[in-house]
CSV table of C-alpha atoms in Angstrom, one decimal:
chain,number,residue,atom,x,y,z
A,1443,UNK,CA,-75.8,31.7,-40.4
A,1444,UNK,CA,-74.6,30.8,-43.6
A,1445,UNK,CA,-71.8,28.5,-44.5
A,1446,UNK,CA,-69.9,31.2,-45.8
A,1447,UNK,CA,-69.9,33.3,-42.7
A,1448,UNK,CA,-69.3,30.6,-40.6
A,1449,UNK,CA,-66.3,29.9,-42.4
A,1450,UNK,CA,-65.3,33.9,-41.8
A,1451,UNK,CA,-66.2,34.0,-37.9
A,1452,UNK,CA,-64.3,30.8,-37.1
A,1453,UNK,CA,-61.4,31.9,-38.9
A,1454,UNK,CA,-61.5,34.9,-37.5
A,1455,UNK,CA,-61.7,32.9,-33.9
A,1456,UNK,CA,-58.9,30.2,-34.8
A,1457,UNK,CA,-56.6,33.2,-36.2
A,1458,UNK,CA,-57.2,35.1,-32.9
A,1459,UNK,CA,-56.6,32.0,-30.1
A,1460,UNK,CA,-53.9,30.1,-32.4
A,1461,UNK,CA,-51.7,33.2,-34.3
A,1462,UNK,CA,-52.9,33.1,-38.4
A,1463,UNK,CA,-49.7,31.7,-39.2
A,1464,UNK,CA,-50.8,28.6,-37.6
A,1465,UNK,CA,-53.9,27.9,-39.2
A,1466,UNK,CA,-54.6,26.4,-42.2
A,1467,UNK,CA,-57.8,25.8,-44.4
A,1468,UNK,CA,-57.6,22.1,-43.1
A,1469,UNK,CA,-57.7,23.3,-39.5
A,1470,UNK,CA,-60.5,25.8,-40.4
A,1471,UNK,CA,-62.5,22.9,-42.3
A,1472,UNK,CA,-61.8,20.3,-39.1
A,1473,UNK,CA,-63.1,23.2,-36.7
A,1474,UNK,CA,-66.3,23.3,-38.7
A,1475,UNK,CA,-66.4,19.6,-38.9
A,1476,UNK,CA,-66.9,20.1,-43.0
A,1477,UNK,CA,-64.5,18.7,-46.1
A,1478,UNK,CA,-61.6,21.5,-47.3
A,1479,UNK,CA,-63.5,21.1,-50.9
A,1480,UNK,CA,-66.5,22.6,-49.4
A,1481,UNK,CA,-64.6,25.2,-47.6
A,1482,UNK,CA,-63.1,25.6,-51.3
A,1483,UNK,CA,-66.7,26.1,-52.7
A,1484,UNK,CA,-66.4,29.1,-50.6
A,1485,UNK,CA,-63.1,30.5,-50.7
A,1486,UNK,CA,-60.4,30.1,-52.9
A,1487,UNK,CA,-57.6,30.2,-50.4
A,1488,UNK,CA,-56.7,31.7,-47.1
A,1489,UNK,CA,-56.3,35.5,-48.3
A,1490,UNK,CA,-59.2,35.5,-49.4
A,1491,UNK,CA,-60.7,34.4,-46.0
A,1492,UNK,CA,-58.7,36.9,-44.5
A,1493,UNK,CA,-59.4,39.2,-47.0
A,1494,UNK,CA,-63.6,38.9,-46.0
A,1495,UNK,CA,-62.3,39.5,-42.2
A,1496,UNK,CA,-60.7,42.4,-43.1
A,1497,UNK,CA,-64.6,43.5,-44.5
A,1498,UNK,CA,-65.7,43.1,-41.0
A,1499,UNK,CA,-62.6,45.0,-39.7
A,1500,UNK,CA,-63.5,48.0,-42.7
A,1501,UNK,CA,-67.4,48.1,-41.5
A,1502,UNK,CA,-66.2,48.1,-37.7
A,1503,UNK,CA,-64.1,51.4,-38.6
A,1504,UNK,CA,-67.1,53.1,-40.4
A,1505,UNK,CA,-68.9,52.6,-37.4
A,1506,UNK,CA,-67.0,53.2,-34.7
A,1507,UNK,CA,-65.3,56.3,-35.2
A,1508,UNK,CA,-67.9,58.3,-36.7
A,1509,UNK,CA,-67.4,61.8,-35.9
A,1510,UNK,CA,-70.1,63.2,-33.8
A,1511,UNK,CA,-71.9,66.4,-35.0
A,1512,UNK,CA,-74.8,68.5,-33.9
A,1513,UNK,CA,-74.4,68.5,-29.8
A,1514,UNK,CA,-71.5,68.8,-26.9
A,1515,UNK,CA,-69.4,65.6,-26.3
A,1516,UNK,CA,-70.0,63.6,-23.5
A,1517,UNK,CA,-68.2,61.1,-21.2
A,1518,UNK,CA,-70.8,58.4,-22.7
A,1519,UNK,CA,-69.5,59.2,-26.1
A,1520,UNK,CA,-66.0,59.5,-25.0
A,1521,UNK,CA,-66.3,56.2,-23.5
A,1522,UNK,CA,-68.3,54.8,-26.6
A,1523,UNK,CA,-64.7,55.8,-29.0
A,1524,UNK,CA,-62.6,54.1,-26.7
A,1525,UNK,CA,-64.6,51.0,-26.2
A,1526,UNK,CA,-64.4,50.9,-29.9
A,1527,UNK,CA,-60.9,51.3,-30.2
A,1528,UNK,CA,-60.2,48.5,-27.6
A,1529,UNK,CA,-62.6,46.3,-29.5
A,1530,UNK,CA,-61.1,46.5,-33.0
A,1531,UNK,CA,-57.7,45.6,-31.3
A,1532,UNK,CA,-59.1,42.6,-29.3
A,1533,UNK,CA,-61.9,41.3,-32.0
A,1534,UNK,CA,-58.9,41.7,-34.7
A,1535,UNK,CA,-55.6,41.0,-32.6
A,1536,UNK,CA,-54.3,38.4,-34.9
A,1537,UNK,CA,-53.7,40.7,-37.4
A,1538,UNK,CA,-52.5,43.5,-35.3
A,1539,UNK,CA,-49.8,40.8,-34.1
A,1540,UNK,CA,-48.8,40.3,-37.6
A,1541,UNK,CA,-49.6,43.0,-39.7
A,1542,UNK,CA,-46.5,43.3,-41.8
A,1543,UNK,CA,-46.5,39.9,-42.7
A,1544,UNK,CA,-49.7,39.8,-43.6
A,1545,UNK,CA,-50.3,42.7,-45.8
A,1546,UNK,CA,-47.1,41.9,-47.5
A,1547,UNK,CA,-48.1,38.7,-48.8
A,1548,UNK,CA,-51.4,40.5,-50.2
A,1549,UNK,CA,-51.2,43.6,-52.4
A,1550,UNK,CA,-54.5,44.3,-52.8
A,1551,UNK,CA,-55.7,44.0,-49.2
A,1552,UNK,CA,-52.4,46.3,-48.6
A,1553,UNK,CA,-54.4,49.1,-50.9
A,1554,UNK,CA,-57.6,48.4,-48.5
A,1555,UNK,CA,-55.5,48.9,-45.7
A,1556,UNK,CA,-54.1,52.0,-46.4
A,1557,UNK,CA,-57.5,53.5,-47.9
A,1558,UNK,CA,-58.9,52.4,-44.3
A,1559,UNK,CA,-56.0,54.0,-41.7
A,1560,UNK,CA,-56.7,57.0,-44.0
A,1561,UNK,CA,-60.4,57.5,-43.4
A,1562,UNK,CA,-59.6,56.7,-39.4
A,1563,UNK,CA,-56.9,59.2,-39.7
A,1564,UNK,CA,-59.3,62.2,-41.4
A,1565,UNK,CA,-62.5,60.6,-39.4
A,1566,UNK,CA,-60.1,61.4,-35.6
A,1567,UNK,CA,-58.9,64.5,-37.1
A,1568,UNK,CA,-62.2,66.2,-37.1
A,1569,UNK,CA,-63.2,64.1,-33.5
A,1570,UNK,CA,-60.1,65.7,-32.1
A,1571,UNK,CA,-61.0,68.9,-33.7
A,1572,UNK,CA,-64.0,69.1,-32.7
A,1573,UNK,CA,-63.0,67.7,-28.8
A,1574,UNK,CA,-61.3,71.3,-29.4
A,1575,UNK,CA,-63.8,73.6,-30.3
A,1576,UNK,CA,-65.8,72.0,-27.0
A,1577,UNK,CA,-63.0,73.1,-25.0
A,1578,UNK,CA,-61.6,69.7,-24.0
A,1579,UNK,CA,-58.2,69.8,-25.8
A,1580,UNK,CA,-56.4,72.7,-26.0
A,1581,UNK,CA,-53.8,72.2,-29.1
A,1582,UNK,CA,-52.7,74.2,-32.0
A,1583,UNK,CA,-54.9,73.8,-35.2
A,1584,UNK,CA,-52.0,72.4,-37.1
A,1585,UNK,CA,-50.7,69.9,-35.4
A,1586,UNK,CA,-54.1,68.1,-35.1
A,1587,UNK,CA,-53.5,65.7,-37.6
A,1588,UNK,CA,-50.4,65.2,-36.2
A,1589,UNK,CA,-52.0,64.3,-33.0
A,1590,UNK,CA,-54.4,61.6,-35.0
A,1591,UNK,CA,-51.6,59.7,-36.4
A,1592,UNK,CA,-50.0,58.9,-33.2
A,1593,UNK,CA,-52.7,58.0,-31.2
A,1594,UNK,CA,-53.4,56.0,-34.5
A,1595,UNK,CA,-49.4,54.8,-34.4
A,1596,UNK,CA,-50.2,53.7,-30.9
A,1597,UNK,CA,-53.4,51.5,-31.8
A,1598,UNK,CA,-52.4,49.9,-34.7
A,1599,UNK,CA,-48.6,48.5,-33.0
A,1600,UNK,CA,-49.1,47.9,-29.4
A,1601,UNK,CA,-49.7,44.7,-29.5
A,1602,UNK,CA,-46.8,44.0,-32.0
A,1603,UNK,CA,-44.8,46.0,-29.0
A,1604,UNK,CA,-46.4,43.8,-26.4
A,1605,UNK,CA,-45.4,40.8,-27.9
A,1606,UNK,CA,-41.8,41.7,-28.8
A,1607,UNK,CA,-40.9,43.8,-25.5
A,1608,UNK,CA,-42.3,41.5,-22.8
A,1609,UNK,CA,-42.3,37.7,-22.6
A,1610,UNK,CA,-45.6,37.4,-22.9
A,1611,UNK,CA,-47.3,35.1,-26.1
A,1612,UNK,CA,-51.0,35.8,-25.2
A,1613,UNK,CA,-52.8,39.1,-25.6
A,1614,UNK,CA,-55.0,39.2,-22.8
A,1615,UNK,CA,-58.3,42.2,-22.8
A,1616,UNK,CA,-55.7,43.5,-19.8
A,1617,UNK,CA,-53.0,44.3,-22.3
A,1618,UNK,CA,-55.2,45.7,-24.3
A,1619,UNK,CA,-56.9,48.1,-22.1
A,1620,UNK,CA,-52.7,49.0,-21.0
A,1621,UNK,CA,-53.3,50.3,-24.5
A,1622,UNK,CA,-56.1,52.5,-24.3
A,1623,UNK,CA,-54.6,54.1,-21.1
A,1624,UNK,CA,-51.6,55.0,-23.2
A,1625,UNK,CA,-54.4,56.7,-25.4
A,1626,UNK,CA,-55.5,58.3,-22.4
A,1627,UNK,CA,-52.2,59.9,-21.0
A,1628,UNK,CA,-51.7,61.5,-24.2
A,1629,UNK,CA,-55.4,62.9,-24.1
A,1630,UNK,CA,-54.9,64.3,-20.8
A,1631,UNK,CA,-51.3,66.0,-21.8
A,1632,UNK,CA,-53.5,68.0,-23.9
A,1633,UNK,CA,-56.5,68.3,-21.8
A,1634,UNK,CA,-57.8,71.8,-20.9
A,1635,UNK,CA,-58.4,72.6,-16.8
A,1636,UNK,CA,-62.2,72.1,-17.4
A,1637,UNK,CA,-61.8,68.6,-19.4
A,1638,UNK,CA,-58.9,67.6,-16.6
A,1639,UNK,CA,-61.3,65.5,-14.4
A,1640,UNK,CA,-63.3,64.2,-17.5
A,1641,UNK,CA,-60.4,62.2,-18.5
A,1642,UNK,CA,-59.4,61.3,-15.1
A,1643,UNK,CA,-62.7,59.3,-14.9
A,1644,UNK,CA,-62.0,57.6,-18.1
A,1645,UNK,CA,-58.4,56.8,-16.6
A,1646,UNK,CA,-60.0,55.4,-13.7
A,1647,UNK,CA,-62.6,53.8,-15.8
A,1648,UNK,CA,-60.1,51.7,-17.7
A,1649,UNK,CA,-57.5,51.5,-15.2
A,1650,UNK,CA,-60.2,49.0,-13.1
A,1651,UNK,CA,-61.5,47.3,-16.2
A,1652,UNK,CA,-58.2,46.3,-16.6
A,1653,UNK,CA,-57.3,45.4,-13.4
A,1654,UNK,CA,-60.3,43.4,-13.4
A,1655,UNK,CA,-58.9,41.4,-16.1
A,1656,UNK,CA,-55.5,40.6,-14.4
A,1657,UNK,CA,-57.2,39.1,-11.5
């Protein structure tokens, strides 16, 4: 691996265990046992580390939530969207935690932000519409996008909910499948009596995976 994405993966790691707020590009330099002026070589200060994360968080998007096309969904591909939104929030919880802070410090990765929730936001639209034509939702054309943006809502501040409503300081994979079974109850308020037991066995499916975590 080179220098340069080592430097971006243990951020990423340190910002994720420790909160980014408490990290520094000493601490990152110490973790990877090299000088700050090398880890200068590479980046010219934290936001622009963070700002290289946030490439890895763009590319996760683009792949994850790809609209599929051509053939009738199934629960492997229903799974396959949720295990992707559970592993954006858990491979990029530290900025979930802190979002607001840390977009307001950065204008330009603010821009990229916004540019990215809008691509999820037209990229679950036409999932969602298509979940429709399939016969597993059954919701009015227009208030699909609507639909979108709070499941979307939902992702991007539960763990900023978690971490103010409970006394909790660590978000554990548990907490974060509590999230995608928040997902899920909405998806089954507008399931169809056909698509019912389909997202019954994703409740399930989540419900033990994060039980499993708790234990």
């Amino acid at each position: 691996m080179k220098t340069r994405d080592k430097i971006i993966y243990a951020s990423l790691e340190l910002f994720n265990e420790h909160g980014e707020r408490n990290i520094t590009t000493n601490h990152i330099a110490a973790h990877l046992n090299m000088s700050p002026g090398n880890l200068y070589y590479h980046f010219r200060n934290k936001e622009d580390i963070i700002r290289s994360i946030f490439s890895l968080y763009e590319a996760h998007l683009e792949s994850g939530f790809q609209p599929y096309e051509g053939e009738q969904v199934n629960v492997e591909q229903l799974i396959g969207y949720f295990d992707a939104m559970f592993y954006t929030l858990w491979q990029f919880r530290f900025m979930y935690a802190n979002l607001a802070d840390i977009l307001a410090r950065d204008e330009e990765l603010k821009s990229r932000y916004l540019q990215a929730q809008q691509q999820v936001l037209t990229r679950s639209s036409h999932v969602l519409d298509k979940l429709k034509q399939d016969g597993f939702l059954n919701i009015d054309n227009d208030k699909i996008t609507q639909l979108a943006d709070t499941i979307k809502m939902i992702v991007s501040f539960w763990i900023g909910y978690q971490l103010t409503q409970s006394s909790t300081s660590t978000i554990t994979k548990g907490i974060l499948y509590e999230g995608v079974l928040r997902v899920l109850m909405i998806f089954k308020a507008y399931a169809t009596p056909t698509s019912q037991a389909t997202f019954s066995s994703l409740e399930q499916h989540y419900h033990e995976l994060a039980t499993q975590d708790s234990l």
